[in-house]
PDB file of C-alpha atoms in Angstrom:
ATOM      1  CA  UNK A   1     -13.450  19.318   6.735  1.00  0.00           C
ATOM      2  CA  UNK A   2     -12.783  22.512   4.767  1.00  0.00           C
ATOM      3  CA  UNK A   3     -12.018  20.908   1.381  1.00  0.00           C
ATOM      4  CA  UNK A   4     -15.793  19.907   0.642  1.00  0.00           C
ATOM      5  CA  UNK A   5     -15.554  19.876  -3.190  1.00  0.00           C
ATOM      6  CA  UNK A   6     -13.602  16.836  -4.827  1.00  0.00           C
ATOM      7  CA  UNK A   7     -13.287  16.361  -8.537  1.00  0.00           C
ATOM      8  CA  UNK A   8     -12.796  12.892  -9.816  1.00  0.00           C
ATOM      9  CA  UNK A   9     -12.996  12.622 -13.928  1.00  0.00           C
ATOM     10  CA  UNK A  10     -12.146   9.299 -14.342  1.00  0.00           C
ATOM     11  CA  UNK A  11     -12.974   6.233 -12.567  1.00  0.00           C
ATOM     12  CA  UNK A  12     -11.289   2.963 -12.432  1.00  0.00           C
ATOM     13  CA  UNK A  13     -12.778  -0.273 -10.015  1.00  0.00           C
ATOM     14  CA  UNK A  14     -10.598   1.195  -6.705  1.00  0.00           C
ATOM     15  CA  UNK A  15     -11.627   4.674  -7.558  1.00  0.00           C
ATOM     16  CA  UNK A  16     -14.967   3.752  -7.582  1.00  0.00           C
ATOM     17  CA  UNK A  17     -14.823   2.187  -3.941  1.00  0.00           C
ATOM     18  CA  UNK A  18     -13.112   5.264  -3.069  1.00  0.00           C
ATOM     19  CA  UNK A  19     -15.721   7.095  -4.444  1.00  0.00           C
ATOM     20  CA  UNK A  20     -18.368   5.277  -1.956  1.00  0.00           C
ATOM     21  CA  UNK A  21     -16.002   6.507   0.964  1.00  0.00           C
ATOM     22  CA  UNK A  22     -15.262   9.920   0.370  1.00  0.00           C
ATOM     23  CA  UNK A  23     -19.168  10.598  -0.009  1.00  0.00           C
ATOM     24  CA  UNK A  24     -19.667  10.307   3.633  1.00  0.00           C
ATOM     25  CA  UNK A  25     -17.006  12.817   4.321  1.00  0.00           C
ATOM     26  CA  UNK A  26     -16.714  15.394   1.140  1.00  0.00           C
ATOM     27  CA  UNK A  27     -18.637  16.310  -2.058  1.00  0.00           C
ATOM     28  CA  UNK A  28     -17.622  14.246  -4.580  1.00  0.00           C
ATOM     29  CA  UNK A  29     -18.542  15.798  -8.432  1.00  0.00           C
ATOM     30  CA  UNK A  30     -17.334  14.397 -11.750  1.00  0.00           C
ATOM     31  CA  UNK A  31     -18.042  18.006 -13.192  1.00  0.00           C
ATOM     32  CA  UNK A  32     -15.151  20.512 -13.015  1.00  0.00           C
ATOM     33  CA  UNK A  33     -15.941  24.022 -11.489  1.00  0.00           C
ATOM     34  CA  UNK A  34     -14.559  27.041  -9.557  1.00  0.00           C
ATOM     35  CA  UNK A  35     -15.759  25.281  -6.571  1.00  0.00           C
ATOM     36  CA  UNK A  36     -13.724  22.320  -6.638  1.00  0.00           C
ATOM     37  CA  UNK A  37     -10.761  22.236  -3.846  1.00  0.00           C
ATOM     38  CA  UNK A  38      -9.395  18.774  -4.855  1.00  0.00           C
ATOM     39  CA  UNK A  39      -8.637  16.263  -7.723  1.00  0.00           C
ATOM     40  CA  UNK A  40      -8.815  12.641  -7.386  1.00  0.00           C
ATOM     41  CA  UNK A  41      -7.117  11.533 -10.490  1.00  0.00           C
ATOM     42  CA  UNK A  42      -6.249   7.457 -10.808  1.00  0.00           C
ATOM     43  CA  UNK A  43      -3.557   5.460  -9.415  1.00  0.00           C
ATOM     44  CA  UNK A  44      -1.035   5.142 -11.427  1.00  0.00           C
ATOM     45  CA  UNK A  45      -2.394   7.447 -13.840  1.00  0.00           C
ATOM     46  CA  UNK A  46      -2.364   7.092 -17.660  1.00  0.00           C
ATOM     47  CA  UNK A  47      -4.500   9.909 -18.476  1.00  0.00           C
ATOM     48  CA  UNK A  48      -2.519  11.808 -20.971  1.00  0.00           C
ATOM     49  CA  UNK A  49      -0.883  15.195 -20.659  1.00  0.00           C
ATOM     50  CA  UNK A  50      -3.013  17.080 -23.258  1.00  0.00           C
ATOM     51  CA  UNK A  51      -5.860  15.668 -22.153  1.00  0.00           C
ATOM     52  CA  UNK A  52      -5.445  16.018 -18.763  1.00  0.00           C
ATOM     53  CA  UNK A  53      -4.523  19.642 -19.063  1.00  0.00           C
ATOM     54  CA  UNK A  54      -8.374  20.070 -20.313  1.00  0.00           C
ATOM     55  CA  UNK A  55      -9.823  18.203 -17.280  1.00  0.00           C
ATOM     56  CA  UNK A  56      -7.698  20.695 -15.074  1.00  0.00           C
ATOM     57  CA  UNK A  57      -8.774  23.705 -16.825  1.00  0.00           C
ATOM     58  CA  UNK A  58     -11.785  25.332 -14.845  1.00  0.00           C
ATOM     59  CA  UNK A  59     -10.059  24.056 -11.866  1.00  0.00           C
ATOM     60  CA  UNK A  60      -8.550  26.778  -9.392  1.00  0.00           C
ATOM     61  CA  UNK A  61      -5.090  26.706  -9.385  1.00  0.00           C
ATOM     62  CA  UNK A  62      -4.344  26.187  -6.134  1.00  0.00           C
ATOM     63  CA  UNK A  63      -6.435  22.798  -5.825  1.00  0.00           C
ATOM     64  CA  UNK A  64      -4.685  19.976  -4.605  1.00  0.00           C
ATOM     65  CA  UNK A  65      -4.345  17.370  -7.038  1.00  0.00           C
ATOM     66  CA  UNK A  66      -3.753  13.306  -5.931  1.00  0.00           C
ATOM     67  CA  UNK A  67      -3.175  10.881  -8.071  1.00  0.00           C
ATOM     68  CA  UNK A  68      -0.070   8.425  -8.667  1.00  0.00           C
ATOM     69  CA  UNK A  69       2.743   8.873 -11.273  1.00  0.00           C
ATOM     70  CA  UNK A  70       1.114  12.197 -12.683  1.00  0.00           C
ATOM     71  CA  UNK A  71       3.071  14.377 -15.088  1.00  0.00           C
ATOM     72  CA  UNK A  72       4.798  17.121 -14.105  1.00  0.00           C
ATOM     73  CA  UNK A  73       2.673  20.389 -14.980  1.00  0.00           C
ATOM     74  CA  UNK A  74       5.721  23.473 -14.364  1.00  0.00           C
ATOM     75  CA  UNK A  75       3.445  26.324 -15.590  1.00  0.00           C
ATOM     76  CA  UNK A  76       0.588  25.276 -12.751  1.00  0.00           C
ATOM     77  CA  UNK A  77       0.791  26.178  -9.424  1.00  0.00           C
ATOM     78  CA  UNK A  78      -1.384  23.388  -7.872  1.00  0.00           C
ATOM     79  CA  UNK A  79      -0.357  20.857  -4.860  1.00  0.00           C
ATOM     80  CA  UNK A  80       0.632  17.832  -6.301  1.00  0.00           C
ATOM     81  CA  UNK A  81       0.235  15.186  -4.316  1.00  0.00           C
ATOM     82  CA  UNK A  82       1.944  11.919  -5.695  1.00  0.00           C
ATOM     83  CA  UNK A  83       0.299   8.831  -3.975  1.00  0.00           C
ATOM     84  CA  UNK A  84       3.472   6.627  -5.617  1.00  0.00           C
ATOM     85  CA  UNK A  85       6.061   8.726  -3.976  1.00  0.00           C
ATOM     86  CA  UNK A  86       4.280   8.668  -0.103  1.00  0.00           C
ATOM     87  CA  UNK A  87       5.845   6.458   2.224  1.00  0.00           C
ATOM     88  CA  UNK A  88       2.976   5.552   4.279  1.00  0.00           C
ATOM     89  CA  UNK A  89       0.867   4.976   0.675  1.00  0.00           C
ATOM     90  CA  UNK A  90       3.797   2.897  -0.503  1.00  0.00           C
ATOM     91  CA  UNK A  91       3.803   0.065   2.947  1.00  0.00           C
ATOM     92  CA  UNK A  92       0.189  -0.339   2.919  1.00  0.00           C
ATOM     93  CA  UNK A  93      -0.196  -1.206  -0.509  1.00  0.00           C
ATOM     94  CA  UNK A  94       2.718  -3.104  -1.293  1.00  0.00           C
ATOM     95  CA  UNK A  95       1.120  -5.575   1.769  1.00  0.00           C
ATOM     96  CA  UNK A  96      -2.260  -5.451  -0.716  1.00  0.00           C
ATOM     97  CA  UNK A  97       0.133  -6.311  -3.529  1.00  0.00           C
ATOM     98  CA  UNK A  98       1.692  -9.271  -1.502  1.00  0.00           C
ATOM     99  CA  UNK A  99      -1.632 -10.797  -0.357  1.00  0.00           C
ATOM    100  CA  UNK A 100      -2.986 -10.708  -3.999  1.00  0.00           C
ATOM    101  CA  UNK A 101       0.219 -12.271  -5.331  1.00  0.00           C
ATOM    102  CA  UNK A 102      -0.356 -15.203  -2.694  1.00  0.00           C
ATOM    103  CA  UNK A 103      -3.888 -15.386  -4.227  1.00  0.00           C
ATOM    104  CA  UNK A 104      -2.411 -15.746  -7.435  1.00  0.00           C
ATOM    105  CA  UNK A 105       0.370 -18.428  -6.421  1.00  0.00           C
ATOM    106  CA  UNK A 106      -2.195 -20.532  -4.732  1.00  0.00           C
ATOM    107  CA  UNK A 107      -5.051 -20.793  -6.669  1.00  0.00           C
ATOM    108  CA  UNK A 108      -2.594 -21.461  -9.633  1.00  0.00           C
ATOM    109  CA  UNK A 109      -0.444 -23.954  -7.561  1.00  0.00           C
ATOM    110  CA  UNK A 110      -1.640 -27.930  -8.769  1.00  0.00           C
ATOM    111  CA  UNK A 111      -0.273 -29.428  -5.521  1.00  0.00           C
ATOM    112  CA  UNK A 112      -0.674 -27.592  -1.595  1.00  0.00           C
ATOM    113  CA  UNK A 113       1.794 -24.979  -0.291  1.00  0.00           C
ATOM    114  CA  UNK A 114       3.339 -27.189   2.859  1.00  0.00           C
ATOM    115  CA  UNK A 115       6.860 -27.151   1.865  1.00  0.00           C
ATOM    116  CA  UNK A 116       6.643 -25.972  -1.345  1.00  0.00           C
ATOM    117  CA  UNK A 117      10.082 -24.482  -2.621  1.00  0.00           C
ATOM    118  CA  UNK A 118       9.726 -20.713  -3.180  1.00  0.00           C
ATOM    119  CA  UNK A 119      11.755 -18.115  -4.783  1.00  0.00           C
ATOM    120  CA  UNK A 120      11.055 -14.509  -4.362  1.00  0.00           C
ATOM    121  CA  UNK A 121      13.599 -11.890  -5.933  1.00  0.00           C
ATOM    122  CA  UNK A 122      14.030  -8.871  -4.218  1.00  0.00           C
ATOM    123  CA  UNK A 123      13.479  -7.857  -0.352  1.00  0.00           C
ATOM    124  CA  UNK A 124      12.034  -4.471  -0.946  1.00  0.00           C
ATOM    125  CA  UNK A 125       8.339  -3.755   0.067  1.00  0.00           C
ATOM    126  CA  UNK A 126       6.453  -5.836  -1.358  1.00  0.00           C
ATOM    127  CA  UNK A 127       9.004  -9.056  -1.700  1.00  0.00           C
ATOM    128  CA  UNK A 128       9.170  -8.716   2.216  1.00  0.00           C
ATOM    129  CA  UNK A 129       5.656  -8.860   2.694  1.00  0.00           C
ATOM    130  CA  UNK A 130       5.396 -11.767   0.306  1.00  0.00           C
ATOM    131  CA  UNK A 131       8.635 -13.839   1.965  1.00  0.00           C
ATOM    132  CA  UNK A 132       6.552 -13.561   5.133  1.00  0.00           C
ATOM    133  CA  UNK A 133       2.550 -14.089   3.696  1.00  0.00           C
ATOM    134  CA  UNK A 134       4.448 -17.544   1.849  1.00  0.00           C
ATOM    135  CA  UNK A 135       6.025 -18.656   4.820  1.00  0.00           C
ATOM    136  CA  UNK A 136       3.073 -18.395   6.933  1.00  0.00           C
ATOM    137  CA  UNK A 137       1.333 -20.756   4.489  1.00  0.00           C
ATOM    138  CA  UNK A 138       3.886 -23.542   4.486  1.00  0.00           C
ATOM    139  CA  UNK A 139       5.773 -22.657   1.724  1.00  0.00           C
ATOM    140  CA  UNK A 140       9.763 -22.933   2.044  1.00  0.00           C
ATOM    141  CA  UNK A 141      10.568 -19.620   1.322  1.00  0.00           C
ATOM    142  CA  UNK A 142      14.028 -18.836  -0.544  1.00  0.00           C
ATOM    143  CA  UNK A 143      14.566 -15.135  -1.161  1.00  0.00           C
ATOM    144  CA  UNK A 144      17.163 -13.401  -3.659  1.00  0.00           C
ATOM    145  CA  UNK A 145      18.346 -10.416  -2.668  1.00  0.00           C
ATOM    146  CA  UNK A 146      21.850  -8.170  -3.599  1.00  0.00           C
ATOM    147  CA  UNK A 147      21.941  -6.928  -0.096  1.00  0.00           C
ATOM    148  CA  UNK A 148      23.748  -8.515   2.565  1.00  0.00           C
ATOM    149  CA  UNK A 149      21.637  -6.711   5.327  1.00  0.00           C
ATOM    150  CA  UNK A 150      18.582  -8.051   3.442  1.00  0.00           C
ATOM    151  CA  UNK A 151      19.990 -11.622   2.862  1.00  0.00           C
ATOM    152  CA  UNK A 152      21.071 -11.106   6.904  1.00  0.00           C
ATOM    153  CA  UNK A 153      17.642  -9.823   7.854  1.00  0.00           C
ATOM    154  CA  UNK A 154      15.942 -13.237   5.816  1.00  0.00           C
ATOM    155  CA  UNK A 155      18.205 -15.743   7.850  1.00  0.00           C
ATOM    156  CA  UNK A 156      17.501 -13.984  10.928  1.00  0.00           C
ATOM    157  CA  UNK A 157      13.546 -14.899  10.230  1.00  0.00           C
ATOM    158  CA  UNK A 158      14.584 -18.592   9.065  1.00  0.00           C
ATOM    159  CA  UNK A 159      14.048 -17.757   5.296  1.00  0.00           C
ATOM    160  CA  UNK A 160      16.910 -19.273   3.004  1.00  0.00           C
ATOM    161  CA  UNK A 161      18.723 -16.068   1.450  1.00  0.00           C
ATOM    162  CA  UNK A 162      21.143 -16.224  -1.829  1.00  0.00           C
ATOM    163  CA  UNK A 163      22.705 -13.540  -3.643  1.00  0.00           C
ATOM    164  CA  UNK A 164      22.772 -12.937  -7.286  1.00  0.00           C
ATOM    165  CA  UNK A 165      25.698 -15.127  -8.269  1.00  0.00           C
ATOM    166  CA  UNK A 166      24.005 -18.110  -6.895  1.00  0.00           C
ATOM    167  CA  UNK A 167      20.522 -18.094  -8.411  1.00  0.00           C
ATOM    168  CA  UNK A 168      21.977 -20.124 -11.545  1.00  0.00           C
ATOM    169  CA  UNK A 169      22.761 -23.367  -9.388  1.00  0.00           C
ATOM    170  CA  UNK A 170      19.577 -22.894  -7.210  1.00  0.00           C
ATOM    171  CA  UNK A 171      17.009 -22.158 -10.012  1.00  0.00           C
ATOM    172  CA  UNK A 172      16.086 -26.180 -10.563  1.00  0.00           C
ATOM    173  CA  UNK A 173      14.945 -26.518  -7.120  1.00  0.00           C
ATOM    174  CA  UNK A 174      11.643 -24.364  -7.481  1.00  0.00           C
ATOM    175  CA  UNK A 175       7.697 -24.653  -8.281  1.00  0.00           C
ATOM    176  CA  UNK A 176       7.127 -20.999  -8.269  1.00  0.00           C
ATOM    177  CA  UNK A 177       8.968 -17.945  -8.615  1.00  0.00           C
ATOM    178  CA  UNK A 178       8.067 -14.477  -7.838  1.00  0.00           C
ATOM    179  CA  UNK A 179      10.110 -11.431  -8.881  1.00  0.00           C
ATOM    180  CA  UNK A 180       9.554  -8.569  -7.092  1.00  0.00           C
ATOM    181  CA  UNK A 181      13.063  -6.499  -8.784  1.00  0.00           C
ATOM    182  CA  UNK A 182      12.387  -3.475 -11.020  1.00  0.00           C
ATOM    183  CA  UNK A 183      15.401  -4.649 -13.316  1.00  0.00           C
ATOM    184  CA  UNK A 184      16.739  -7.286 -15.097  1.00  0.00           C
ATOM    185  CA  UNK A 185      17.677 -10.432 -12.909  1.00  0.00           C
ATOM    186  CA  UNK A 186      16.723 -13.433 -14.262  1.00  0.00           C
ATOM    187  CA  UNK A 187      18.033 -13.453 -17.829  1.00  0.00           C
ATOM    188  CA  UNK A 188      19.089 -16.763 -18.747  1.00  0.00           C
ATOM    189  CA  UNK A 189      16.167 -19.620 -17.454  1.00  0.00           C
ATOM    190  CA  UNK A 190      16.708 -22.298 -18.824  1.00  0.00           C
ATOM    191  CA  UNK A 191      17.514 -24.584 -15.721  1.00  0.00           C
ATOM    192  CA  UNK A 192      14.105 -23.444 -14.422  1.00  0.00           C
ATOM    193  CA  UNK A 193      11.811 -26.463 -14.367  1.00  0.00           C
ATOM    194  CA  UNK A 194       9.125 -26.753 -16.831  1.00  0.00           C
ATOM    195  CA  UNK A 195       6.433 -26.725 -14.439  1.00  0.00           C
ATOM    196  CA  UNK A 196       7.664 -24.063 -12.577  1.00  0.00           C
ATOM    197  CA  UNK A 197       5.052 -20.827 -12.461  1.00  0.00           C
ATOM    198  CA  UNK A 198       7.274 -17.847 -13.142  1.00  0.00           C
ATOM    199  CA  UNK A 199       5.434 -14.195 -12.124  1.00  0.00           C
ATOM    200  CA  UNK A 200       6.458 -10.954 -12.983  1.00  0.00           C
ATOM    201  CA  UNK A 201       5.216  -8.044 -10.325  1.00  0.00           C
ATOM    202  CA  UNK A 202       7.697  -5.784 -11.111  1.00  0.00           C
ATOM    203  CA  UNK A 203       7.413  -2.706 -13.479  1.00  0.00           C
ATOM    204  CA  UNK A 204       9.980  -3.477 -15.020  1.00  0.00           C
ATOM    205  CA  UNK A 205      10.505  -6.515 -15.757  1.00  0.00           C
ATOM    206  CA  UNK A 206      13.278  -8.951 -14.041  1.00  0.00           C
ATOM    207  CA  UNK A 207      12.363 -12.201 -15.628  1.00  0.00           C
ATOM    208  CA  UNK A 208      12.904 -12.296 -18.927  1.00  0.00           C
ATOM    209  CA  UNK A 209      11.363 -15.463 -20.236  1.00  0.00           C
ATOM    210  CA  UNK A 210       8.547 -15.929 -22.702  1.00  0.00           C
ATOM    211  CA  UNK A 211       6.770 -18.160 -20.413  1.00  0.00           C
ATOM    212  CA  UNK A 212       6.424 -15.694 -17.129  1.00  0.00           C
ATOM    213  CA  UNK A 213       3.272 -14.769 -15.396  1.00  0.00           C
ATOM    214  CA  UNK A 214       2.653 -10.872 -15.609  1.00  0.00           C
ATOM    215  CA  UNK A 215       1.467  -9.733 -12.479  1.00  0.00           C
ATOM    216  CA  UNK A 216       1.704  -5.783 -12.067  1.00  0.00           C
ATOM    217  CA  UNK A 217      -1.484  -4.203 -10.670  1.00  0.00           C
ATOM    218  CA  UNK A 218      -2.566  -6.670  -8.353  1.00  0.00           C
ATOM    219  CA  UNK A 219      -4.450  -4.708  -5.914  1.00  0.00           C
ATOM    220  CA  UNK A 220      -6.532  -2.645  -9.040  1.00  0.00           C
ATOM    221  CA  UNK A 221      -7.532  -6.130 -10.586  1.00  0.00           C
ATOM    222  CA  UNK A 222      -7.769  -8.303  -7.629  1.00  0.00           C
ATOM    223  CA  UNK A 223      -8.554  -6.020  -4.458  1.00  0.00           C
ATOM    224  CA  UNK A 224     -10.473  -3.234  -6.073  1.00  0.00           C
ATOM    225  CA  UNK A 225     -12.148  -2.665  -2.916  1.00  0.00           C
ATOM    226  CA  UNK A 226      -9.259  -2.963  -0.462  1.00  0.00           C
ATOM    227  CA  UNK A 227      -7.486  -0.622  -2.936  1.00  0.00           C
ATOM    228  CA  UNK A 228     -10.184   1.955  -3.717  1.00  0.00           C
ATOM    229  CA  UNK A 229     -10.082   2.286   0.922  1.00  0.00           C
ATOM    230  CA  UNK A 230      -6.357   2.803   0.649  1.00  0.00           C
ATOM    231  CA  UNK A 231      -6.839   5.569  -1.755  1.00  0.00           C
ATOM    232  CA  UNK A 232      -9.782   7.518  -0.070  1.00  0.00           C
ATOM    233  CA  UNK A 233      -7.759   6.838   3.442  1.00  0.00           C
ATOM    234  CA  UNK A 234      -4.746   8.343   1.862  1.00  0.00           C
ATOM    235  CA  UNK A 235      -7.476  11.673   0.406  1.00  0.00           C
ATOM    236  CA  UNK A 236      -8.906  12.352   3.490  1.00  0.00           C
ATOM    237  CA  UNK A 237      -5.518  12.211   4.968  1.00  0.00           C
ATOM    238  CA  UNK A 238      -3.933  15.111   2.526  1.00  0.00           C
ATOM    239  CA  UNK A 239      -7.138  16.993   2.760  1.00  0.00           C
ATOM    240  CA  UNK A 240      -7.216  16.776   6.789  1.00  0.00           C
ATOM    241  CA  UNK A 241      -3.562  17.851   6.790  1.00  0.00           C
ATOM    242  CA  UNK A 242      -3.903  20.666   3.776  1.00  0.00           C
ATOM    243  CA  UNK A 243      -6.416  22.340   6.067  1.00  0.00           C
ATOM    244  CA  UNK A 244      -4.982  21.526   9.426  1.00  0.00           C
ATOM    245  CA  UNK A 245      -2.063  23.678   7.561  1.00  0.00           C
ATOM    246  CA  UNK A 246      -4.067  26.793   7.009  1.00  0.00           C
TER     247      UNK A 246
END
């Protein structure tokens, strides 16, 4: 590989597995130089803008530089890479995010899954992955979706599907919820049983109850590991296709 000179300034637990990877494959420095062809910045990133302006300084400005979420820099001219906006990126690591949630439900659950009532809002990514992760460990699986192909889709694999309007007169039948919904769905709760465990895996949030779970970042806090091989995966990727390019 071309690219042998990787910069990575910060590390968090999956960047640190990464790390371990992308040794056998590329020079990996925490030192910026002239020599460095790539930039391995976190994912998401919260590194901010002035201060990540300095890390980038003595980097050539035609590096490529990977992260997720990262800032828009107009006056630069290097390949931004945006882990958070690549498809492929996206799949994989929403089905990390699902089996880390399941973790979660289960080890927080006081009574087995085997029939346990279920409700997951939203059928994008990662509520798909965690309808289907659920059901395959007993759990009876109700998803809440605004989409009639989605709600179609659920039936089709013998998941109970309800729109919106319904989730006030279903909300008393459930143990756990899980929203998966990057706005505001579940306003009002009070019909949702006390013992109920309520998570929250959106960014922003859908439940809106003082008593819900938050449960963004899974895969960072849970599945460093399984994360930090995503990421490097998802380097050498860019890097094998930057220089398959030139």
């Amino acid at each position: 590989m071309s690219c042998e000179v990787l910069y990575l300034p910060e590390t968090t637990p999956p960047l640190r597995f990464a790390e371990q990877i992308l040794h056998r494959y590329i020079t990996v420095t925490h030192k910026s130089s002239p020599d460095v062809r790539a930039v391995l910045l976190p994912v998401p990133c919260r590194i901010p803008e002035d201060r990540l302006r300095e890390m980038l300084r003595n980097v050539p400005k035609d590096a490529t530089v990977i992260g997720g979420n990262l800032p828009c820099l107009p006056e630069s001219s290097f390949q931004i890479r945006d882990l958070l906006r690549d498809p492929e990126y996206l799949i994989r690591n929403a089905a990390i995010t699902a089996r880390c949630a399941v973790a979660l439900v289960l080890r927080s659950l006081p009574v087995i899954p085997d029939g346990c009532p279920m409700l997951i809002i939203g059928y994008g990514r990662i509520g798909s992955f965690l309808a289907r992760y659920l059901q395959d460990n007993g759990a009876a699986v109700t998803v809440c979706s605004g989409s009639l192909p989605s709600r179609a889709t659920c039936s089709s694999l013998h998941l109970r599907a309800v729109c919106r309007e319904e989730l006030p007169s279903v909300l008393s039948q459930f143990r756990v919820i899980l929203n998966t919904a990057p706005a505001p769905v579940l306003t009002d709760c009070s019909r949702v049983p006390t013992d109920c465990l309520m998570y929250e895996l959106a960014s922003v949030p859908g439940i809106l109850d003082p008593r819900v779970i938050p449960a963004g970042g899974l895969p960072g806090k849970m599945a460093p590991e399984s994360s930090g091989s995503l990421i490097a995966q998802s380097v050498l990727n860019i890097l094998s296709e930057k220089e398959r390019s030139v």
